[in-house]
PDB file of C-alpha atoms in Angstrom:
ATOM      1  CA  UNK G   1      93.212  56.456 169.188  1.00 96.00           C
ATOM      2  CA  UNK G   2      91.588  58.456 172.255  1.00 98.00           C
ATOM      3  CA  UNK G   3      89.439  61.659 172.156  1.00 99.00           C
ATOM      4  CA  UNK G   4      88.657  63.569 175.390  1.00 99.00           C
ATOM      5  CA  UNK G   5      85.181  65.164 175.326  1.00 98.00           C
ATOM      6  CA  UNK G   6      85.380  68.116 177.542  1.00 98.00           C
ATOM      7  CA  UNK G   7      82.273  69.474 179.229  1.00 97.00           C
ATOM      8  CA  UNK G   8      83.849  72.793 180.402  1.00 97.00           C
ATOM      9  CA  UNK G   9      81.053  73.667 182.919  1.00 96.00           C
ATOM     10  CA  UNK G  10      80.750  71.981 186.436  1.00 96.00           C
ATOM     11  CA  UNK G  11      77.486  70.241 185.757  1.00 94.00           C
ATOM     12  CA  UNK G  12      77.498  66.521 185.715  1.00 94.00           C
ATOM     13  CA  UNK G  13      74.169  66.096 184.016  1.00 90.00           C
ATOM     14  CA  UNK G  14      75.572  67.710 180.853  1.00 90.00           C
ATOM     15  CA  UNK G  15      78.267  65.265 180.855  1.00 94.00           C
ATOM     16  CA  UNK G  16      75.835  62.339 181.553  1.00 93.00           C
ATOM     17  CA  UNK G  17      73.864  63.607 178.575  1.00 90.00           C
ATOM     18  CA  UNK G  18      77.111  63.894 176.331  1.00 93.00           C
ATOM     19  CA  UNK G  19      77.805  60.176 177.032  1.00 94.00           C
ATOM     20  CA  UNK G  20      74.435  59.274 175.923  1.00 92.00           C
ATOM     21  CA  UNK G  21      74.897  61.411 172.821  1.00 91.00           C
ATOM     22  CA  UNK G  22      78.202  60.354 171.598  1.00 94.00           C
ATOM     23  CA  UNK G  23      78.029  57.350 169.092  1.00 92.00           C
ATOM     24  CA  UNK G  24      80.847  54.790 168.750  1.00 95.00           C
ATOM     25  CA  UNK G  25      83.379  55.190 166.082  1.00 97.00           C
ATOM     26  CA  UNK G  26      85.488  52.380 164.860  1.00 96.00           C
ATOM     27  CA  UNK G  27      89.455  52.906 166.131  1.00 96.00           C
ATOM     28  CA  UNK G  28      88.464  55.389 168.606  1.00 98.00           C
ATOM     29  CA  UNK G  29      87.997  55.566 172.364  1.00 98.00           C
ATOM     30  CA  UNK G  30      86.164  58.244 174.350  1.00 98.00           C
ATOM     31  CA  UNK G  31      86.871  59.818 177.806  1.00 98.00           C
ATOM     32  CA  UNK G  32      84.745  62.522 179.486  1.00 98.00           C
ATOM     33  CA  UNK G  33      85.876  65.461 181.295  1.00 98.00           C
ATOM     34  CA  UNK G  34      83.676  67.720 183.424  1.00 98.00           C
ATOM     35  CA  UNK G  35      84.943  71.228 184.549  1.00 98.00           C
ATOM     36  CA  UNK G  36      86.041  71.437 188.180  1.00 97.00           C
ATOM     37  CA  UNK G  37      83.683  73.038 191.129  1.00 97.00           C
ATOM     38  CA  UNK G  38      85.317  76.393 190.295  1.00 97.00           C
ATOM     39  CA  UNK G  39      83.609  76.183 186.807  1.00 97.00           C
ATOM     40  CA  UNK G  40      80.205  77.734 186.511  1.00 96.00           C
ATOM     41  CA  UNK G  41      77.353  75.225 186.528  1.00 93.00           C
ATOM     42  CA  UNK G  42      76.344  76.580 183.164  1.00 89.00           C
ATOM     43  CA  UNK G  43      77.663  78.915 180.723  1.00 90.00           C
ATOM     44  CA  UNK G  44      75.513  81.827 180.171  1.00 86.00           C
ATOM     45  CA  UNK G  45      77.531  84.707 178.746  1.00 88.00           C
ATOM     46  CA  UNK G  46      81.149  85.610 177.688  1.00 88.00           C
ATOM     47  CA  UNK G  47      82.286  86.027 181.240  1.00 93.00           C
ATOM     48  CA  UNK G  48      81.207  82.505 182.204  1.00 94.00           C
ATOM     49  CA  UNK G  49      83.365  81.295 179.367  1.00 94.00           C
ATOM     50  CA  UNK G  50      86.494  82.961 180.473  1.00 96.00           C
ATOM     51  CA  UNK G  51      85.990  81.667 183.963  1.00 97.00           C
ATOM     52  CA  UNK G  52      85.416  78.299 182.948  1.00 97.00           C
ATOM     53  CA  UNK G  53      88.527  78.210 180.553  1.00 98.00           C
ATOM     54  CA  UNK G  54      90.625  79.222 183.515  1.00 98.00           C
ATOM     55  CA  UNK G  55      89.306  76.505 185.668  1.00 98.00           C
ATOM     56  CA  UNK G  56      89.281  73.890 183.063  1.00 98.00           C
ATOM     57  CA  UNK G  57      92.904  74.420 182.065  1.00 97.00           C
ATOM     58  CA  UNK G  58      94.067  74.430 185.507  1.00 97.00           C
ATOM     59  CA  UNK G  59      92.563  70.930 185.865  1.00 97.00           C
ATOM     60  CA  UNK G  60      93.961  69.739 182.601  1.00 97.00           C
ATOM     61  CA  UNK G  61      97.458  71.093 183.337  1.00 96.00           C
ATOM     62  CA  UNK G  62      97.396  69.359 187.083  1.00 95.00           C
ATOM     63  CA  UNK G  63      97.514  65.953 185.405  1.00 94.00           C
ATOM     64  CA  UNK G  64      99.902  65.024 182.401  1.00 94.00           C
ATOM     65  CA  UNK G  65      97.766  62.301 181.368  1.00 96.00           C
ATOM     66  CA  UNK G  66      94.999  64.904 180.339  1.00 96.00           C
ATOM     67  CA  UNK G  67      97.493  66.209 177.759  1.00 95.00           C
ATOM     68  CA  UNK G  68      98.207  62.872 175.916  1.00 96.00           C
ATOM     69  CA  UNK G  69      94.994  62.459 174.096  1.00 98.00           C
ATOM     70  CA  UNK G  70      94.940  62.194 170.102  1.00 98.00           C
ATOM     71  CA  UNK G  71      92.272  64.900 170.051  1.00 98.00           C
ATOM     72  CA  UNK G  72      90.071  67.188 172.134  1.00 99.00           C
ATOM     73  CA  UNK G  73      86.285  68.451 171.745  1.00 98.00           C
ATOM     74  CA  UNK G  74      85.317  71.448 173.790  1.00 98.00           C
ATOM     75  CA  UNK G  75      81.448  70.997 174.177  1.00 96.00           C
ATOM     76  CA  UNK G  76      80.192  74.490 174.760  1.00 94.00           C
ATOM     77  CA  UNK G  77      78.481  76.076 171.832  1.00 93.00           C
ATOM     78  CA  UNK G  78      80.462  79.273 171.461  1.00 92.00           C
ATOM     79  CA  UNK G  79      83.843  80.722 170.382  1.00 94.00           C
ATOM     80  CA  UNK G  80      85.012  79.194 173.830  1.00 96.00           C
ATOM     81  CA  UNK G  81      88.515  80.541 175.011  1.00 97.00           C
ATOM     82  CA  UNK G  82      89.352  77.053 176.079  1.00 98.00           C
ATOM     83  CA  UNK G  83      90.004  75.627 172.525  1.00 98.00           C
ATOM     84  CA  UNK G  84      92.595  78.335 171.800  1.00 96.00           C
ATOM     85  CA  UNK G  85      94.322  77.732 175.213  1.00 97.00           C
ATOM     86  CA  UNK G  86      94.427  74.184 174.732  1.00 97.00           C
ATOM     87  CA  UNK G  87      95.884  74.269 171.310  1.00 97.00           C
ATOM     88  CA  UNK G  88      98.903  76.220 172.946  1.00 96.00           C
ATOM     89  CA  UNK G  89      99.340  73.091 175.118  1.00 95.00           C
ATOM     90  CA  UNK G  90      99.158  70.155 172.621  1.00 97.00           C
ATOM     91  CA  UNK G  91     100.181  69.379 169.021  1.00 95.00           C
ATOM     92  CA  UNK G  92      96.940  67.414 168.234  1.00 97.00           C
ATOM     93  CA  UNK G  93      93.375  68.768 166.987  1.00 98.00           C
ATOM     94  CA  UNK G  94      91.340  70.634 169.472  1.00 98.00           C
ATOM     95  CA  UNK G  95      88.032  71.594 168.050  1.00 98.00           C
ATOM     96  CA  UNK G  96      84.674  73.328 169.410  1.00 98.00           C
ATOM     97  CA  UNK G  97      81.353  72.421 168.781  1.00 96.00           C
ATOM     98  CA  UNK G  98      80.532  75.670 167.384  1.00 97.00           C
ATOM     99  CA  UNK G  99      83.275  75.575 164.601  1.00 97.00           C
ATOM    100  CA  UNK G 100      82.125  72.197 163.911  1.00 97.00           C
ATOM    101  CA  UNK G 101      78.805  72.672 163.133  1.00 97.00           C
ATOM    102  CA  UNK G 102      79.449  75.750 160.923  1.00 97.00           C
ATOM    103  CA  UNK G 103      82.167  73.753 159.154  1.00 97.00           C
ATOM    104  CA  UNK G 104      79.344  70.832 158.473  1.00 97.00           C
ATOM    105  CA  UNK G 105      76.879  73.301 157.463  1.00 96.00           C
ATOM    106  CA  UNK G 106      78.807  75.031 154.775  1.00 95.00           C
ATOM    107  CA  UNK G 107      78.638  72.084 152.501  1.00 95.00           C
ATOM    108  CA  UNK G 108      74.927  72.676 152.192  1.00 95.00           C
ATOM    109  CA  UNK G 109      74.030  76.373 152.806  1.00 95.00           C
ATOM    110  CA  UNK G 110      72.817  78.421 150.330  1.00 94.00           C
ATOM    111  CA  UNK G 111      70.308  81.510 150.171  1.00 91.00           C
ATOM    112  CA  UNK G 112      67.551  79.076 149.476  1.00 92.00           C
ATOM    113  CA  UNK G 113      68.863  76.577 152.148  1.00 94.00           C
ATOM    114  CA  UNK G 114      69.534  78.905 155.069  1.00 97.00           C
ATOM    115  CA  UNK G 115      71.264  78.047 158.223  1.00 98.00           C
ATOM    116  CA  UNK G 116      69.827  78.888 161.762  1.00 98.00           C
ATOM    117  CA  UNK G 117      71.210  78.462 165.075  1.00 98.00           C
ATOM    118  CA  UNK G 118      68.852  77.803 167.854  1.00 97.00           C
ATOM    119  CA  UNK G 119      70.534  78.679 171.372  1.00 94.00           C
ATOM    120  CA  UNK G 120      69.470  78.503 174.921  1.00 91.00           C
ATOM    121  CA  UNK G 121      68.949  82.020 176.469  1.00 89.00           C
ATOM    122  CA  UNK G 122      68.645  85.408 175.237  1.00 91.00           C
ATOM    123  CA  UNK G 123      72.116  86.778 176.203  1.00 89.00           C
ATOM    124  CA  UNK G 124      73.663  84.083 173.516  1.00 93.00           C
ATOM    125  CA  UNK G 125      71.909  85.650 170.733  1.00 95.00           C
ATOM    126  CA  UNK G 126      74.275  88.570 170.424  1.00 95.00           C
ATOM    127  CA  UNK G 127      77.343  86.775 171.413  1.00 94.00           C
ATOM    128  CA  UNK G 128      76.990  83.985 168.838  1.00 96.00           C
ATOM    129  CA  UNK G 129      75.867  86.407 166.125  1.00 96.00           C
ATOM    130  CA  UNK G 130      79.344  88.435 166.968  1.00 95.00           C
ATOM    131  CA  UNK G 131      81.128  85.138 166.716  1.00 95.00           C
ATOM    132  CA  UNK G 132      79.719  84.463 163.331  1.00 96.00           C
ATOM    133  CA  UNK G 133      81.280  87.741 162.114  1.00 96.00           C
ATOM    134  CA  UNK G 134      84.619  86.814 163.606  1.00 95.00           C
ATOM    135  CA  UNK G 135      84.216  83.294 162.103  1.00 95.00           C
ATOM    136  CA  UNK G 136      83.491  84.590 158.580  1.00 95.00           C
ATOM    137  CA  UNK G 137      85.701  87.646 158.703  1.00 95.00           C
ATOM    138  CA  UNK G 138      82.552  89.752 157.930  1.00 94.00           C
ATOM    139  CA  UNK G 139      80.797  92.766 159.012  1.00 94.00           C
ATOM    140  CA  UNK G 140      77.493  91.079 158.150  1.00 95.00           C
ATOM    141  CA  UNK G 141      76.067  87.581 158.767  1.00 94.00           C
ATOM    142  CA  UNK G 142      76.223  85.581 155.774  1.00 94.00           C
ATOM    143  CA  UNK G 143      73.110  85.638 153.541  1.00 95.00           C
ATOM    144  CA  UNK G 144      72.803  81.991 153.776  1.00 96.00           C
ATOM    145  CA  UNK G 145      72.332  82.191 157.855  1.00 97.00           C
ATOM    146  CA  UNK G 146      69.556  83.760 159.832  1.00 97.00           C
ATOM    147  CA  UNK G 147      70.163  85.461 162.837  1.00 96.00           C
ATOM    148  CA  UNK G 148      70.825  83.381 166.164  1.00 97.00           C
ATOM    149  CA  UNK G 149      67.505  82.578 168.095  1.00 97.00           C
ATOM    150  CA  UNK G 150      67.248  81.673 171.578  1.00 95.00           C
ATOM    151  CA  UNK G 151      64.647  79.051 173.046  1.00 94.00           C
ATOM    152  CA  UNK G 152      64.441  81.353 176.170  1.00 91.00           C
ATOM    153  CA  UNK G 153      65.020  78.344 178.331  1.00 89.00           C
ATOM    154  CA  UNK G 154      67.934  77.605 181.032  1.00 84.00           C
ATOM    155  CA  UNK G 155      70.786  75.400 179.654  1.00 81.00           C
ATOM    156  CA  UNK G 156      70.006  72.849 182.160  1.00 79.00           C
ATOM    157  CA  UNK G 157      66.385  72.742 181.490  1.00 85.00           C
ATOM    158  CA  UNK G 158      66.507  72.274 177.885  1.00 86.00           C
ATOM    159  CA  UNK G 159      65.552  68.738 177.891  1.00 84.00           C
ATOM    160  CA  UNK G 160      62.624  69.257 180.329  1.00 89.00           C
ATOM    161  CA  UNK G 161      59.348  67.821 178.615  1.00 88.00           C
ATOM    162  CA  UNK G 162      57.651  70.969 179.955  1.00 92.00           C
ATOM    163  CA  UNK G 163      59.717  73.183 177.878  1.00 92.00           C
ATOM    164  CA  UNK G 164      59.318  71.197 174.544  1.00 93.00           C
ATOM    165  CA  UNK G 165      56.487  73.296 173.220  1.00 93.00           C
ATOM    166  CA  UNK G 166      58.106  76.591 173.769  1.00 94.00           C
ATOM    167  CA  UNK G 167      61.198  75.328 172.018  1.00 95.00           C
ATOM    168  CA  UNK G 168      59.323  73.868 169.126  1.00 95.00           C
ATOM    169  CA  UNK G 169      57.670  77.459 168.651  1.00 96.00           C
ATOM    170  CA  UNK G 170      61.023  78.983 168.267  1.00 96.00           C
ATOM    171  CA  UNK G 171      62.008  76.512 165.411  1.00 97.00           C
ATOM    172  CA  UNK G 172      58.965  77.367 163.741  1.00 97.00           C
ATOM    173  CA  UNK G 173      60.284  80.959 163.812  1.00 97.00           C
ATOM    174  CA  UNK G 174      63.573  79.855 162.196  1.00 97.00           C
ATOM    175  CA  UNK G 175      61.718  77.881 159.588  1.00 97.00           C
ATOM    176  CA  UNK G 176      59.613  80.998 158.696  1.00 96.00           C
ATOM    177  CA  UNK G 177      62.954  82.899 158.048  1.00 95.00           C
ATOM    178  CA  UNK G 178      63.647  79.920 155.367  1.00 95.00           C
ATOM    179  CA  UNK G 179      66.018  78.018 157.744  1.00 97.00           C
ATOM    180  CA  UNK G 180      66.159  74.520 156.455  1.00 97.00           C
ATOM    181  CA  UNK G 181      69.352  73.564 158.572  1.00 98.00           C
ATOM    182  CA  UNK G 182      69.014  74.235 162.273  1.00 98.00           C
ATOM    183  CA  UNK G 183      72.125  73.844 164.367  1.00 97.00           C
ATOM    184  CA  UNK G 184      71.502  72.893 167.747  1.00 94.00           C
ATOM    185  CA  UNK G 185      73.611  75.837 169.253  1.00 92.00           C
ATOM    186  CA  UNK G 186      73.947  74.506 172.935  1.00 87.00           C
ATOM    187  CA  UNK G 187      75.375  71.202 174.282  1.00 80.00           C
ATOM    188  CA  UNK G 188      72.251  71.080 176.432  1.00 83.00           C
ATOM    189  CA  UNK G 189      70.237  70.303 173.202  1.00 87.00           C
ATOM    190  CA  UNK G 190      72.227  67.409 172.314  1.00 81.00           C
ATOM    191  CA  UNK G 191      69.972  64.056 172.290  1.00 80.00           C
ATOM    192  CA  UNK G 192      66.466  66.253 170.864  1.00 89.00           C
ATOM    193  CA  UNK G 193      67.604  66.185 167.154  1.00 90.00           C
ATOM    194  CA  UNK G 194      65.605  63.119 166.719  1.00 90.00           C
ATOM    195  CA  UNK G 195      62.381  64.352 168.438  1.00 92.00           C
ATOM    196  CA  UNK G 196      62.767  67.498 166.549  1.00 95.00           C
ATOM    197  CA  UNK G 197      63.106  65.537 163.274  1.00 95.00           C
ATOM    198  CA  UNK G 198      59.980  63.584 164.088  1.00 95.00           C
ATOM    199  CA  UNK G 199      57.971  66.992 164.236  1.00 96.00           C
ATOM    200  CA  UNK G 200      59.947  68.785 161.512  1.00 97.00           C
ATOM    201  CA  UNK G 201      60.781  66.162 158.976  1.00 97.00           C
ATOM    202  CA  UNK G 202      61.599  68.361 156.226  1.00 96.00           C
ATOM    203  CA  UNK G 203      64.245  70.133 158.243  1.00 97.00           C
ATOM    204  CA  UNK G 204      67.707  69.133 159.126  1.00 97.00           C
ATOM    205  CA  UNK G 205      68.670  69.226 162.735  1.00 96.00           C
ATOM    206  CA  UNK G 206      72.403  69.312 163.481  1.00 96.00           C
ATOM    207  CA  UNK G 207      73.500  67.994 166.768  1.00 94.00           C
ATOM    208  CA  UNK G 208      76.517  69.906 167.561  1.00 95.00           C
ATOM    209  CA  UNK G 209      78.268  67.367 169.845  1.00 94.00           C
ATOM    210  CA  UNK G 210      77.601  64.428 167.434  1.00 95.00           C
ATOM    211  CA  UNK G 211      79.136  66.283 164.482  1.00 97.00           C
ATOM    212  CA  UNK G 212      81.968  67.567 166.621  1.00 97.00           C
ATOM    213  CA  UNK G 213      83.056  64.369 167.441  1.00 98.00           C
ATOM    214  CA  UNK G 214      82.625  62.858 163.875  1.00 98.00           C
ATOM    215  CA  UNK G 215      84.733  65.907 162.425  1.00 98.00           C
ATOM    216  CA  UNK G 216      87.332  65.630 165.232  1.00 98.00           C
ATOM    217  CA  UNK G 217      87.853  62.068 164.583  1.00 98.00           C
ATOM    218  CA  UNK G 218      88.195  62.533 160.931  1.00 98.00           C
ATOM    219  CA  UNK G 219      90.868  65.202 161.634  1.00 97.00           C
ATOM    220  CA  UNK G 220      92.850  63.081 163.923  1.00 98.00           C
ATOM    221  CA  UNK G 221      92.590  60.031 161.602  1.00 96.00           C
ATOM    222  CA  UNK G 222      93.843  62.292 158.737  1.00 95.00           C
ATOM    223  CA  UNK G 223      96.718  63.665 160.809  1.00 91.00           C
ATOM    224  CA  UNK G 224      97.655  60.143 161.878  1.00 87.00           C
ATOM    225  CA  UNK G 225      98.132  59.017 158.267  1.00 82.00           C
TER     226      UNK G 225
END
């Protein structure tokens, strides 16, 4: 079975990072897709998401081979419109990493074991909090979650060593709010989960791309039986 791992922005460096993060799963092959040049180089707000979705859809529809996979993972940590639009074109599972990480965390979340989202820049804090309200169909963020917190670092610079101390400080803020499960709310944070775990051994860090691939594969496998 074959899965298409989609980077909906136009930065090849993000796709290369995804290739390093995704772990082999028996019975599955992975192909990787990068948004065309007309897509933003990074997705920093809802408008960027819409532009990204439009550009990626045009590219995906331009070649019928793109629509013949067994499952699709959209690797932007947001309620990205490409997820819904792609579902209209195919009859196989389509998942976003935002939704995947939340589905995983719900298995463990309590008021004593809170879930927090660490994102890239400030503009995402309100956007993701609003997406949480939509996801839970609620007027308030659930008591088992903390408000989204930004690292205040550009998406393309999240893995730069000089920014690590700043990100660590933000993780400390989430922990002070009783977050014990931290969702890495940006594909640019993928690959940092192990490093974070070394510095905060009592906290679970959820790489949204890794869990997205695992959950998507499970859905595809279940649907095929």
